[in-house]
Amino acid sequence: MTWDQGIHKSVTTLHATGVAREMTYLEAVRDALQYEMRRDPRVLVIGEDVGIYGGAFKLTQGLFEEFGGERVIDTPMSEACLIGAAVGMAFMGLRPVVEMQFADFISTGFDTIVQFAATNHYRWGSAVPIVIRAPSGGGLRGGPFHSQNPEAWFAHVPGLKVVAAATPADARGLLISAIRDPNPVIFFEYKFLYRSLRGPVPDGEDGLVPLGSAAIVRRGADLSIITYGAMVSEALAASDTLAAEDWNVEVLDLRTLKPLDTEAVLESVRRTGKALIVHEANLTGGIGGEVAALISQHAFESLDGPITRLAAPDTPVPYTPPLEDAYRPNRQKIAEAARALLKY
Amino acid sequence: MDPTPEVLRRAHYWMRFARAFDDRCITMYKQGKIAGGYFSQLGHEAISVGASLALGSADIIAPMHRDVGAYFVRGLTPRRVAAQYYGRAAGPSGGRDANMHGLGDLSIGIVGFVSHLPQSLPVAAGIAHAFKLKREPRVAMTFVGDGSASEGLAHETLNWAGVFQLPIVFIVENNQYAYSTPLARQTRVPDLARRADGYGIPGLIVDGNDFFAVFTAASEAVERARAGGGPTLIECKTMRMRGHAIHDNMAYVPPELIAEWQARDPIIRFEEQMRARGQLDEGALEEMIGQIETDIDDALAFADQAPYPDPATLRFGVYADSAGGGVA
Ligand SMILES: Cc1ncc(C[n+]2csc(CCOP(=O)(O)OP(=O)(O)O)c2C)c(N)n1
């Protein structure tokens, strides 16, 4: 299987006025890296095959040529050491951005993230400004070990920030903020979107997205779809379908899973009275449960229907197209779940 | 490499200090002043003090739980260490981390460790990596036990350090036991230094109860690292002379083994060597022992009177940019 080309049959383009540049999601991530590396000599990219080869997805292509092997560092296969080494580099004033080849392999470095990096500032006061980029999610027929969405593992851990970028503009705006953040940030990017989503991307210092702020990507009054990552595009497509049926659906993109923008969630649900929470990760113990609990405790009086979660089933991510399609939430499933809730 | 008289003076003071402090802390532990577990470093004095004295002030050290001597050598004051053991705000972790963990202070070049061994190894490698990238003539030193050397992370880090030829010194404290598990249950290879071959780095074995052997090996390794010669693994053979923690009576250790290593006590050995070199001033020794008692009294009294952290600060410092900021 090739990871870097020919996977997507169609490309979605987001349009906005007033922004000259248009790029794919992948190019936007690369642009953020390049921008920060040009701006700040402390920033390094470090990971497996990120250098001359340009990364498993060719995302870091060109960075090695521009910044050289001391700032775009190819490492041995050693996720745990990679993350620990990034912590040490950060202690010495560097700003390492670690690429996990696939988010799935982050489990190999789990200990180093949740025990060392996450706890350090609380334990003895030294900040750990590292970013771990984790290409996650399915839709590319990657099978059980190249398609996972492990964000909930990390959202549970005090001391980490967890980001999920849904558009090219946000991928850039959030990644720049993550690199400048003094804390360890797990940055989920969605490889399904890498080459299938194009959109306007601001330049320079424009378009920075602060961590911890959700965005209403479509305003509506009848129901809130609360989601993040690759499911934002699906929710938007579903909301178009529902609009044709005269339903006016709001789509809230969480953008950061920790810290969660609780105010934005509550404000939206208080207005619409109905909440459909969607994520690509499997259901049990997922982010959706947290959002549901938040709503039920603080916006109960506004509710006009059961808080509903749409997520993948509790199975590993299957490989074959019919099974993966049955596994992954998508626009049709979202529209269906929304209809049921709208009619409640 | 012959230590200077100043190094010898500091070595003597801190080895004896570490031992006396350890004794007093065990008493304090039994009196309930130290909560949690207490891990004695009895028998490790020559390693922690000898290795850390090989470093310069700009170098960085990432020690473990039987290296209290190294903390003192680096300049973490006995008052702050005692305050940490007592869970007071004045300790490096402000009462957040367990007594022997998180004794970190980067302003004096110390990385605090986490319980999960050997997580300090890759962090020290990253520090060394930063030195190399920034072309700073500095060195990182870190410690791993015979037990924690079995963890995959030890392999990853040694391999990494070898690949990148980092300025780092790995001190393997082979004290025969990891909790109750003897070396033979950790590995078929009795000499852990042999593993260095697999990473293409020099590995040497020294008598960990001989200050001069540890200091010389560490000094040469530090010099090589500083000159761009890459990492070194130094296996220090020693014996853990008390239980894993104080609750452990180590019934699983053959008494002959204890007796054998008792006869090789690192402090008695050091003083004999100093006598033989004509460098031990017996009068000054008496005075030093008195001074150490005074300094320990001071540290423990300070810790005893130091305030606990305010529960209102419970949530402070989880994030570097959160309200309340970091710990002091
Ligand atoms: C990953 C991990 N597993 C288990 C433990 C519990 N534990 C603490 S110290 C220890 C033994 C360590 O042995 P060694 O590395 O030889 O050091 P020593 O205590 O002998 O100085 C164990 C099992 C731990 N701290 N970390």
Coordinates of N, CA and C in Angstrom, one line a residue, chain B residues 237-311:
Chain B
K237 N 30.3 -2.4 39.8 CA 29.9 -3.6 40.6 C 29.8 -3.2 42.1
T238 N 28.7 -3.5 42.6 CA 28.5 -3.2 44.0 C 27.5 -4.2 44.6
M239 N 27.0 -3.9 45.8 CA 26.0 -4.7 46.4 C 25.0 -3.8 47.2
R240 N 23.8 -4.0 47.0 CA 22.8 -3.3 47.8 C 22.8 -3.8 49.2
M241 N 23.2 -2.9 50.1 CA 23.4 -3.4 51.5 C 22.2 -3.4 52.4
R242 N 21.1 -2.8 52.0 CA 19.9 -2.9 52.7 C 18.8 -3.5 51.8
G243 N 17.6 -3.6 52.4 CA 16.5 -4.2 51.5 C 16.2 -3.2 50.4
H244 N 15.3 -3.6 49.6 CA 14.9 -2.8 48.4 C 14.4 -1.4 49.0
A245 N 13.5 -1.5 49.9 CA 13.2 -0.3 50.7 C 13.2 -0.8 52.2
I246 N 12.9 0.2 53.1 CA 13.2 -0.2 54.5 C 12.3 -1.3 55.0
H247 N 11.1 -1.4 54.4 CA 10.2 -2.5 54.9 C 10.7 -3.9 54.6
D248 N 11.8 -4.0 53.7 CA 12.2 -5.3 53.1 C 13.4 -5.8 53.9
N249 N 13.3 -6.9 54.6 CA 14.4 -7.4 55.4 C 15.4 -8.2 54.6
M250 N 15.2 -8.3 53.4 CA 16.0 -9.0 52.4 C 16.5 -10.4 52.9
A251 N 15.5 -11.2 53.3 CA 15.8 -12.6 53.7 C 16.2 -13.4 52.6
Y252 N 16.0 -12.9 51.4 CA 16.4 -13.7 50.2 C 17.9 -13.5 49.8
V253 N 18.6 -12.7 50.5 CA 20.0 -12.5 50.2 C 20.8 -13.4 51.1
P254 N 21.7 -14.2 50.5 CA 22.6 -15.1 51.4 C 23.5 -14.2 52.3
P255 N 23.5 -14.5 53.6 CA 24.3 -13.7 54.5 C 25.8 -13.6 54.1
E256 N 26.3 -14.7 53.5 CA 27.7 -14.6 53.1 C 28.0 -13.5 52.1
L257 N 27.0 -13.2 51.2 CA 27.2 -12.2 50.2 C 27.2 -10.8 50.9
I258 N 26.4 -10.6 51.9 CA 26.5 -9.4 52.7 C 27.8 -9.2 53.3
A259 N 28.2 -10.3 54.0 CA 29.5 -10.3 54.7 C 30.7 -9.9 53.7
E260 N 30.6 -10.6 52.6 CA 31.7 -10.3 51.6 C 31.7 -8.9 51.2
W261 N 30.6 -8.3 51.0 CA 30.6 -6.9 50.5 C 30.8 -5.9 51.7
Q262 N 30.4 -6.4 52.9 CA 30.7 -5.5 54.1 C 32.2 -5.3 54.2
A263 N 32.9 -6.3 53.9 CA 34.4 -6.2 54.0 C 35.0 -5.3 52.9
R264 N 34.1 -4.9 52.0 CA 34.6 -4.0 50.9 C 33.9 -2.6 51.0
D265 N 33.5 -2.3 52.2 CA 32.8 -1.0 52.4 C 33.5 0.2 51.7
P266 N 32.8 0.9 50.9 CA 33.5 1.9 50.1 C 34.1 3.1 50.9
I267 N 33.5 3.4 52.1 CA 34.0 4.5 52.8 C 35.3 4.1 53.6
I268 N 35.2 2.9 54.2 CA 36.4 2.4 54.9 C 37.5 2.2 53.9
R269 N 37.2 1.7 52.8 CA 38.2 1.5 51.7 C 38.8 2.9 51.3
F270 N 38.0 3.9 51.1 CA 38.5 5.2 50.8 C 39.4 5.7 51.8
E271 N 39.1 5.6 53.1 CA 39.9 6.1 54.1 C 41.2 5.4 54.2
E272 N 41.2 4.1 54.0 CA 42.4 3.3 54.0 C 43.3 3.7 52.8
Q273 N 42.7 3.9 51.7 CA 43.5 4.4 50.5 C 44.1 5.7 50.8
M274 N 43.3 6.6 51.4 CA 43.9 7.9 51.8 C 45.0 7.9 52.8
R275 N 44.8 7.0 53.7 CA 45.9 6.8 54.7 C 47.2 6.3 54.0
A276 N 47.0 5.3 53.2 CA 48.1 4.7 52.5 C 48.8 5.8 51.6
R277 N 48.1 6.7 51.1 CA 48.6 7.8 50.3 C 49.2 8.9 51.2
G278 N 49.0 8.8 52.5 CA 49.5 9.8 53.4 C 48.6 11.1 53.3
Q279 N 47.4 10.9 52.9 CA 46.5 12.1 52.7 C 45.4 12.2 53.6
L280 N 45.3 11.3 54.6 CA 44.2 11.4 55.6 C 44.7 12.1 56.8
D281 N 44.0 13.2 57.1 CA 44.3 13.9 58.3 C 43.4 13.5 59.4
E282 N 43.9 12.7 60.4 CA 43.0 12.0 61.3 C 42.3 13.1 62.2
G283 N 42.9 14.1 62.5 CA 42.3 15.2 63.3 C 41.2 15.9 62.6
A284 N 41.4 16.1 61.3 CA 40.4 16.7 60.4 C 39.2 15.8 60.3
L285 N 39.5 14.5 60.3 CA 38.4 13.5 60.1 C 37.4 13.7 61.3
E286 N 37.9 13.7 62.5 CA 37.1 13.9 63.7 C 36.2 15.2 63.5
E287 N 36.9 16.2 63.1 CA 36.2 17.5 62.9 C 35.1 17.4 61.8
M288 N 35.4 16.7 60.7 CA 34.5 16.5 59.7 C 33.2 15.7 60.1
I289 N 33.5 14.7 60.9 CA 32.3 13.9 61.4 C 31.4 14.8 62.2
G290 N 32.0 15.6 63.0 CA 31.2 16.6 63.9 C 30.5 17.5 63.0
Q291 N 31.1 18.0 62.0 CA 30.5 19.0 61.1 C 29.3 18.3 60.3
I292 N 29.5 17.1 59.9 CA 28.4 16.4 59.2 C 27.2 16.3 60.1
E293 N 27.4 15.9 61.4 CA 26.3 15.8 62.3 C 25.6 17.1 62.5
T294 N 26.4 18.2 62.6 CA 25.8 19.5 62.7 C 24.9 19.8 61.5
D295 N 25.5 19.5 60.3 CA 24.8 19.9 59.1 C 23.5 19.0 58.9
I296 N 23.6 17.8 59.3 CA 22.4 17.0 59.2 C 21.3 17.4 60.2
D297 N 21.8 17.8 61.4 CA 20.8 18.3 62.4 C 20.1 19.5 61.8
D298 N 20.9 20.4 61.2 CA 20.4 21.6 60.6 C 19.3 21.3 59.5
A299 N 19.7 20.3 58.6 CA 18.8 20.0 57.5 C 17.5 19.4 58.0
L300 N 17.6 18.5 59.0 CA 16.4 17.9 59.5 C 15.5 18.8 60.3
A301 N 16.2 19.7 61.1 CA 15.4 20.7 61.8 C 14.7 21.7 60.9
F302 N 15.4 22.0 59.8 CA 14.8 22.9 58.8 C 13.6 22.3 58.2
A303 N 13.8 21.0 57.8 CA 12.6 20.3 57.2 C 11.5 20.1 58.1
D304 N 11.8 19.9 59.4 CA 10.8 19.6 60.4 C 9.9 20.9 60.6
Q305 N 10.6 22.0 60.5 CA 9.9 23.3 60.7 C 9.3 23.9 59.4
A306 N 9.7 23.4 58.3 CA 9.3 23.9 57.0 C 7.8 23.7 56.9
P307 N 7.1 24.7 56.3 CA 5.6 24.5 56.1 C 5.3 23.4 55.0
Y308 N 4.2 22.8 55.2 CA 3.7 21.9 54.1 C 3.1 22.9 53.1
P309 N 3.0 22.4 51.8 CA 2.4 23.2 50.8 C 0.9 23.4 51.2
D310 N 0.4 24.6 50.8 CA -1.0 24.9 51.1 C -1.9 24.1 50.2
P311 N -2.9 23.4 50.7 CA -3.8 22.6 49.9 C -4.5 23.4 48.8

